[in-house]
Amino acid sequence: MGVSGVGKSTIGQLLSEELSIPFFDGDDFHTAENVEKMSGGTPLTDGDRIEWLNSLNQLAIREIEKKGCIIACSALKEDYRSILTNGIENESNWIFLSGTYDQVDTRLQQRQNHFMSSELLQSQFDTLEEPKEAIKIDIGQTPNDIIEMIKNELVKKSEFGLVGLGVMGKSLSRNLAQKGFQLSIFNRHVDKEEVDVASNFKASHKELETSLAFDDLKSFVDSIQKPRKIMLMVNAGKTTDSVIEDLLPHLSPGDTLIDGGNSHFEDTKARFDDLRSRNIEFIGTGVSGGEEGALKGPSIMPGGDPVVYETIRPYLEAIAARDANGLPCCTYVGPEGSGHFVKMVHNGIEYAEMQLLSEVVGILKSHGSSYDEIAQLLESWEESKSYLQEITISILRKREGEGWLLDKILDKAGNKGTGNWTAVATAKLGVPSTMVTSALYARYLSFYKDDRVRAQALYPSERDDEKSISHADLFKAFQFARMINHSQGFRLISEASRVNSWDLNLSEIARIWTNGCIIRSDLMVELIEVLRKGDNILFDETIVGKLGDLASSANIIVSHCISVSIPIPCLSEAINFFNGIRTAGSSANLIQAQRDYFGAHTYQRVDDPLGQFHHTKW
Ligand code: 6PG
C-alpha cells in the first residue's frame, strides 16, 4: 500500500518472484463503472470503492487458502484496509511503502506516459491515514534492499515464542526447534544470576542455530510473526502474572499466550477472562513428562477457546509424545481452566501412585528383602507396568560407593503444591478422592522427621518379623489400590466437568496420558476403552471382574501390615474406600440423627418417597 507512484507494482512483482506466490495489481479489479468514471476524469467516492475492495478481499481469502499472494493497492484509508482484510486480519500483513511528496513527485515525473497533477498527488497525501500495524518501508532505497528488508520483517520472523528457560522451558524449546519451528526464546536478565541465559543456551545446542535469543522483552515480542503465539514456561502464581503484565504492552490484539506451567486452574480462568477483555487470547495447558518428556515428547493438556487452540495445535501436537496408534498425546481438553485442572488431577494420581510404590517397597524392606530383590520382584510385575514402576526399579538399583543411594536420601518428601490443590479441589467438590489426600498427608507426615524419631523411641512398634507376606497377594493389593486411585481421579475430573459444564472426554484424557506423562502405564491404556463406555471405572464389567478378586488380597495385605505396625496409608485407604463404596446401607444415618439432635439440621427418611426433610424433637 501507499500513494500512487511509491512503487507498489514494482516491489510487489519482485516480492512475488522472491516468495513464489502470485501478484495482483488491485487496479485490475475495478468494476466497469469505476473504470468508466476514472477514465472520464471523475474521482471515485468511497461508495464506488466498496464493491471493488470487497472483490479484492475475496481474492485474498481465496489465495490464502492456497499459498497466499501479494496485492498492490493504495488502501489509503483505515476503512479501506478493514474491508480488504475482513475475516483474514490475522493472516494478512500490510507493507506500507512510504515516501515524501517530493520523492514521489520526482518519481512520477520520470515515468513515461504517466501524468499526475500536483493537486491530485497532494490529495492522495491528504487522504492517507498511516497504518499503525504495518511494515513501514522507506522508498528511498534500491528495490533489492527493499525486498530484503521486507523479507527480513515478514519471512524471517519467528513463528513461535517461548518465555522462561528453566528446565522445562529449555527442553520444550529444543523439542520445538527439532521439529523445525522457527523460534524466538527469551529469558530475563538478573544481574549476576541470570545473564545471557537465552543466548548461551542457543549457542550450546545445534538445533537452536536459527532460533533468535533475547533477554529484552520488547525485541523478543517484535521478533515474532503476528498474530503471535508465545508460550510461558515460568513458575506458577505471581511470576506468571508478572510475566504476563510485562508482556502486555508489547502484544497486539489477537496474539495468544500459552501458559505451560503448573498453574492453578482458577488462576487460569481469571487470566483467560482478563486477557479476553484486552483482546489477547489465552490457553492454559498442562504439560507432563519432566525434563526428558518435555524434550522427547510430553503429554499436553490444553484448555481454552477451541478456535484459538486450533491456531496453536500444530506446534503442540508436533512436540507431544505419540500414543500406541501414533496419535499425539495432546488434545483439546475443554474450556478455560480445564486443561490445568486435568493436569492438577494428573499430579494427584501421581502422588498416590508414588506413595503406593513407596509403601510396597517399605513392606518388602520390612520383611527383609534387599533393594536388588525388590527391584527384581517389581520387574516381574509385568501386568502393572508403568513409568513410575520402571523408575522405581532403577532407583532401587542405584548404588553409591559400597551402598545404595536410596539409603543416603533423607526421608522427607517435598512437594510443589499440586497434590495439595487436588486435595482441596476434591474436598470443595465433595468428591471422595481419598487416596490423593492420604498420599499428600503421608508426605506431610514424612516431613515431621524429628517427631518421628522421638515417637519411635516413645512408642516402639511391635513388629513381628517372623510373619511373612505372599508376594502374589502384595502384587494384587498393589493392582487393586492403583485401580481405586485411578477411579477416584477420573471421578474427580468427571464431577468437575459436570459442575463447570466443561464437557470433558475422559477416554481421550486417558489416551493422552498413555505416553509422555509421569502416570503413563498399561492400566491407563486399558482405561481408554473402559472410560469410553462410562465415567465410573468401578462399574465397568471388566474392572468389576478384576477388583472383586484383587480386593481379598488387599484385605490380607492391609490387615497384615496393620498387625505388624507398618504404615500403609494409601493401601489401607484403597480398601477402606472400597469397603465404603460397596456398603449399600451405611452408618451415616447416625450422623444425620446426631446433626438433627444437636442442631436441628433435619434428615431424610427411607420411608418417605418424596425425600422431604424431617426434624425430631429428640
Ligand atoms: C509432571 C510432573 C511435574 C512435576 C510436579 C511434581 O507431570 O511432569 O507432575 O509437574 O514433577 O511438579 O510435583 P511435586 O513437587 O509436588 O511432587
Coordinates of N, CA, C and O in Angstrom, one line a residue, residues 349 352-353 356-357 383-386 389 432-436 474-492 519 521-527 530-531 535-552 554 570-571 573-575 577-578 581:
I349 N -3.1 -38.1 41.0 CA -3.0 -39.5 40.8 C -1.5 -39.9 40.9 O -1.2 -40.9 41.5
A352 N -0.5 -40.4 44.5 CA -0.9 -41.7 45.1 C -0.1 -42.9 44.5 O 0.2 -43.8 45.2
E353 N 0.1 -42.8 43.2 CA 0.9 -43.9 42.6 C 2.3 -44.0 43.2 O 2.8 -45.1 43.4
L356 N 2.0 -45.4 46.7 CA 1.8 -46.9 46.7 C 3.0 -47.6 46.5 O 3.3 -48.6 47.1
L357 N 3.8 -47.1 45.5 CA 5.1 -47.8 45.3 C 6.0 -47.7 46.5 O 6.7 -48.7 46.8
E383 N 2.3 -57.1 34.6 CA 0.9 -56.6 34.3 C 0.6 -55.2 34.8 O -0.3 -54.6 34.5
S384 N 1.5 -54.8 35.7 CA 1.3 -53.4 36.3 C 2.3 -52.4 35.7 O 2.5 -51.4 36.4
K385 N 2.8 -52.7 34.6 CA 3.9 -51.9 34.1 C 3.5 -50.4 34.0 O 2.4 -50.0 33.6
S386 N 4.4 -49.6 34.5 CA 4.2 -48.1 34.4 C 5.5 -47.4 34.5 O 6.5 -48.0 34.8
Q389 N 6.8 -47.3 38.0 CA 7.3 -48.6 38.5 C 8.7 -48.7 37.9 O 9.7 -49.2 38.6
P432 N -15.1 -37.9 47.1 CA -14.2 -38.6 48.0 C -12.9 -39.2 47.2 O -12.8 -40.4 47.2
S433 N -12.1 -38.3 46.7 CA -10.8 -38.8 46.2 C -9.8 -38.9 47.3 O -8.9 -38.1 47.5
T434 N -10.0 -40.0 48.1 CA -9.3 -40.1 49.4 C -7.8 -40.4 49.2 O -7.0 -40.2 50.1
M435 N -7.5 -41.1 48.1 CA -6.1 -41.6 48.0 C -5.1 -40.5 47.8 O -4.0 -40.5 48.3
V436 N -5.5 -39.4 47.0 CA -4.5 -38.3 46.9 C -4.3 -37.6 48.2 O -3.2 -37.2 48.6
L474 N 0.7 -59.3 47.6 CA 1.1 -57.9 47.6 C 0.9 -57.3 46.2 O 0.5 -56.2 46.0
F475 N 1.2 -58.1 45.2 CA 1.0 -57.6 43.8 C -0.4 -57.3 43.6 O -0.8 -56.3 43.0
K476 N -1.3 -58.2 44.0 CA -2.7 -58.0 43.8 C -3.2 -56.8 44.6 O -4.0 -56.0 44.1
A477 N -2.7 -56.6 45.8 CA -3.1 -55.4 46.6 C -2.7 -54.1 45.9 O -3.4 -53.1 45.9
F478 N -1.5 -54.2 45.3 CA -1.0 -53.0 44.6 C -1.8 -52.7 43.4 O -2.2 -51.5 43.2
Q479 N -2.2 -53.7 42.7 CA -3.0 -53.5 41.5 C -4.4 -53.0 41.9 O -4.9 -52.1 41.2
F480 N -4.9 -53.5 43.0 CA -6.2 -53.1 43.5 C -6.2 -51.6 43.8 O -7.0 -50.8 43.4
A481 N -5.2 -51.2 44.6 CA -5.1 -49.8 45.0 C -4.9 -48.9 43.9 O -5.5 -47.8 43.8
R482 N -4.2 -49.3 42.8 CA -4.0 -48.5 41.7 C -5.3 -48.2 40.9 O -5.6 -47.2 40.5
M483 N -6.1 -49.3 40.9 CA -7.4 -49.1 40.2 C -8.3 -48.2 41.0 O -9.0 -47.3 40.4
I484 N -8.3 -48.3 42.3 CA -9.1 -47.4 43.1 C -8.6 -46.0 42.9 O -9.4 -45.0 42.7
N485 N -7.3 -45.8 42.9 CA -6.7 -44.5 42.7 C -7.2 -43.9 41.4 O -7.6 -42.7 41.3
H486 N -7.1 -44.6 40.3 CA -7.5 -44.1 39.0 C -9.0 -43.8 39.0 O -9.4 -42.9 38.4
S487 N -9.7 -44.7 39.6 CA -11.2 -44.5 39.6 C -11.5 -43.2 40.3 O -12.3 -42.4 39.8
Q488 N -10.8 -42.9 41.4 CA -11.1 -41.7 42.1 C -10.7 -40.5 41.3 O -11.3 -39.4 41.3
G489 N -9.5 -40.5 40.7 CA -9.0 -39.4 39.9 C -10.0 -39.1 38.8 O -10.3 -37.9 38.6
F490 N -10.4 -40.1 38.0 CA -11.3 -39.8 36.9 C -12.7 -39.4 37.4 O -13.3 -38.6 36.7
R491 N -13.1 -39.9 38.6 CA -14.4 -39.4 39.1 C -14.3 -38.0 39.4 O -15.3 -37.2 39.2
L492 N -13.2 -37.5 39.9 CA -13.0 -36.1 40.3 C -13.1 -35.3 39.0 O -13.7 -34.2 39.0
I519 N 2.3 -40.5 34.7 CA 1.5 -41.6 35.1 C 1.1 -42.5 34.0 O 0.1 -43.2 34.0
S521 N 1.0 -45.7 31.9 CA 1.0 -47.1 32.3 C 0.2 -48.0 31.5 O -0.6 -47.5 30.7
D522 N 0.3 -49.3 31.6 CA -0.5 -50.2 30.9 C -2.0 -50.1 31.3 O -2.9 -50.2 30.6
L523 N -2.1 -49.8 32.6 CA -3.5 -49.6 33.2 C -4.2 -48.5 32.4 O -5.4 -48.5 32.1
M524 N -3.4 -47.4 32.2 CA -4.0 -46.2 31.5 C -4.5 -46.6 30.1 O -5.5 -46.1 29.7
V525 N -3.7 -47.4 29.5 CA -4.1 -47.9 28.1 C -5.5 -48.6 28.2 O -6.4 -48.4 27.4
E526 N -5.6 -49.5 29.2 CA -6.8 -50.2 29.4 C -8.0 -49.3 29.7 O -9.1 -49.5 29.2
L527 N -7.7 -48.2 30.4 CA -8.8 -47.3 30.8 C -9.4 -46.5 29.6 O -10.5 -46.0 29.7
V530 N -12.3 -48.5 28.8 CA -13.3 -48.5 29.9 C -14.0 -47.2 30.0 O -15.2 -47.2 30.2
L531 N -13.3 -46.1 29.9 CA -13.9 -44.8 30.0 C -14.7 -44.4 28.8 O -15.5 -43.4 28.9
D535 N -18.3 -43.2 32.8 CA -17.5 -42.4 33.6 C -16.9 -43.0 34.8 O -15.9 -42.5 35.4
N536 N -17.6 -44.0 35.3 CA -17.2 -44.6 36.6 C -16.5 -46.0 36.4 O -17.2 -47.0 36.1
I537 N -15.2 -45.9 36.5 CA -14.4 -47.1 36.3 C -14.9 -48.3 37.1 O -14.9 -49.5 36.6
L538 N -15.4 -48.0 38.3 CA -15.8 -49.1 39.2 C -17.0 -49.9 38.7 O -17.2 -51.1 39.1
F539 N -17.7 -49.3 37.8 CA -18.9 -50.0 37.3 C -18.7 -50.7 36.0 O -19.6 -51.2 35.4
D540 N -17.5 -50.7 35.5 CA -17.2 -51.3 34.2 C -17.1 -52.8 34.5 O -16.4 -53.2 35.4
E541 N -17.7 -53.6 33.6 CA -17.7 -55.1 33.9 C -16.3 -55.7 33.9 O -16.1 -56.6 34.8
T542 N -15.4 -55.3 33.1 CA -14.0 -55.9 33.2 C -13.4 -55.6 34.5 O -12.7 -56.4 35.1
I543 N -13.6 -54.3 34.9 CA -13.0 -53.9 36.2 C -13.7 -54.6 37.4 O -13.0 -55.1 38.3
V544 N -15.0 -54.7 37.3 CA -15.7 -55.4 38.4 C -15.1 -56.8 38.6 O -14.8 -57.3 39.7
G545 N -14.9 -57.5 37.4 CA -14.4 -58.9 37.5 C -13.0 -58.9 38.2 O -12.7 -59.8 39.0
K546 N -12.2 -57.9 37.9 CA -10.8 -57.9 38.4 C -10.8 -57.5 39.9 O -10.2 -58.1 40.8
L547 N -11.5 -56.4 40.2 CA -11.4 -55.8 41.6 C -11.9 -56.8 42.6 O -11.3 -56.9 43.7
G548 N -13.0 -57.5 42.3 CA -13.5 -58.5 43.3 C -12.5 -59.5 43.7 O -12.3 -59.7 44.9
D549 N -11.7 -59.9 42.7 CA -10.6 -60.9 43.0 C -9.5 -60.2 43.8 O -9.0 -60.8 44.8
L550 N -9.1 -59.0 43.3 CA -7.9 -58.4 44.0 C -8.2 -57.9 45.4 O -7.3 -57.9 46.2
A551 N -9.5 -57.6 45.7 CA -9.8 -57.0 47.0 C -9.4 -57.9 48.1 O -9.0 -57.4 49.2
S552 N -9.6 -59.2 48.0 CA -9.3 -60.1 49.1 C -7.8 -60.1 49.4 O -7.4 -60.1 50.6
A554 N -5.9 -57.5 48.9 CA -5.7 -56.2 49.5 C -6.0 -56.2 51.0 O -5.3 -55.7 51.9
C570 N -1.9 -45.3 52.0 CA -2.6 -45.4 50.7 C -3.3 -46.7 50.4 O -4.4 -46.8 49.9
L571 N -2.5 -47.8 50.7 CA -3.1 -49.1 50.5 C -4.3 -49.3 51.4 O -5.3 -49.8 50.9
E573 N -6.2 -47.0 52.6 CA -7.3 -46.1 52.2 C -8.0 -46.7 51.0 O -9.2 -46.6 50.9
A574 N -7.3 -47.4 50.1 CA -7.9 -48.0 49.0 C -9.0 -49.0 49.4 O -10.1 -49.1 48.9
I575 N -8.6 -49.9 50.4 CA -9.5 -50.9 50.8 C -10.7 -50.3 51.6 O -11.8 -50.7 51.5
F577 N -11.9 -47.3 51.2 CA -12.8 -46.6 50.2 C -13.7 -47.7 49.6 O -14.9 -47.5 49.5
F578 N -13.0 -48.8 49.2 CA -13.7 -49.8 48.5 C -14.8 -50.4 49.4 O -16.0 -50.6 49.0
I581 N -17.6 -47.9 49.6 CA -18.5 -47.8 48.4 C -19.3 -49.0 48.1 O -20.4 -49.0 47.5

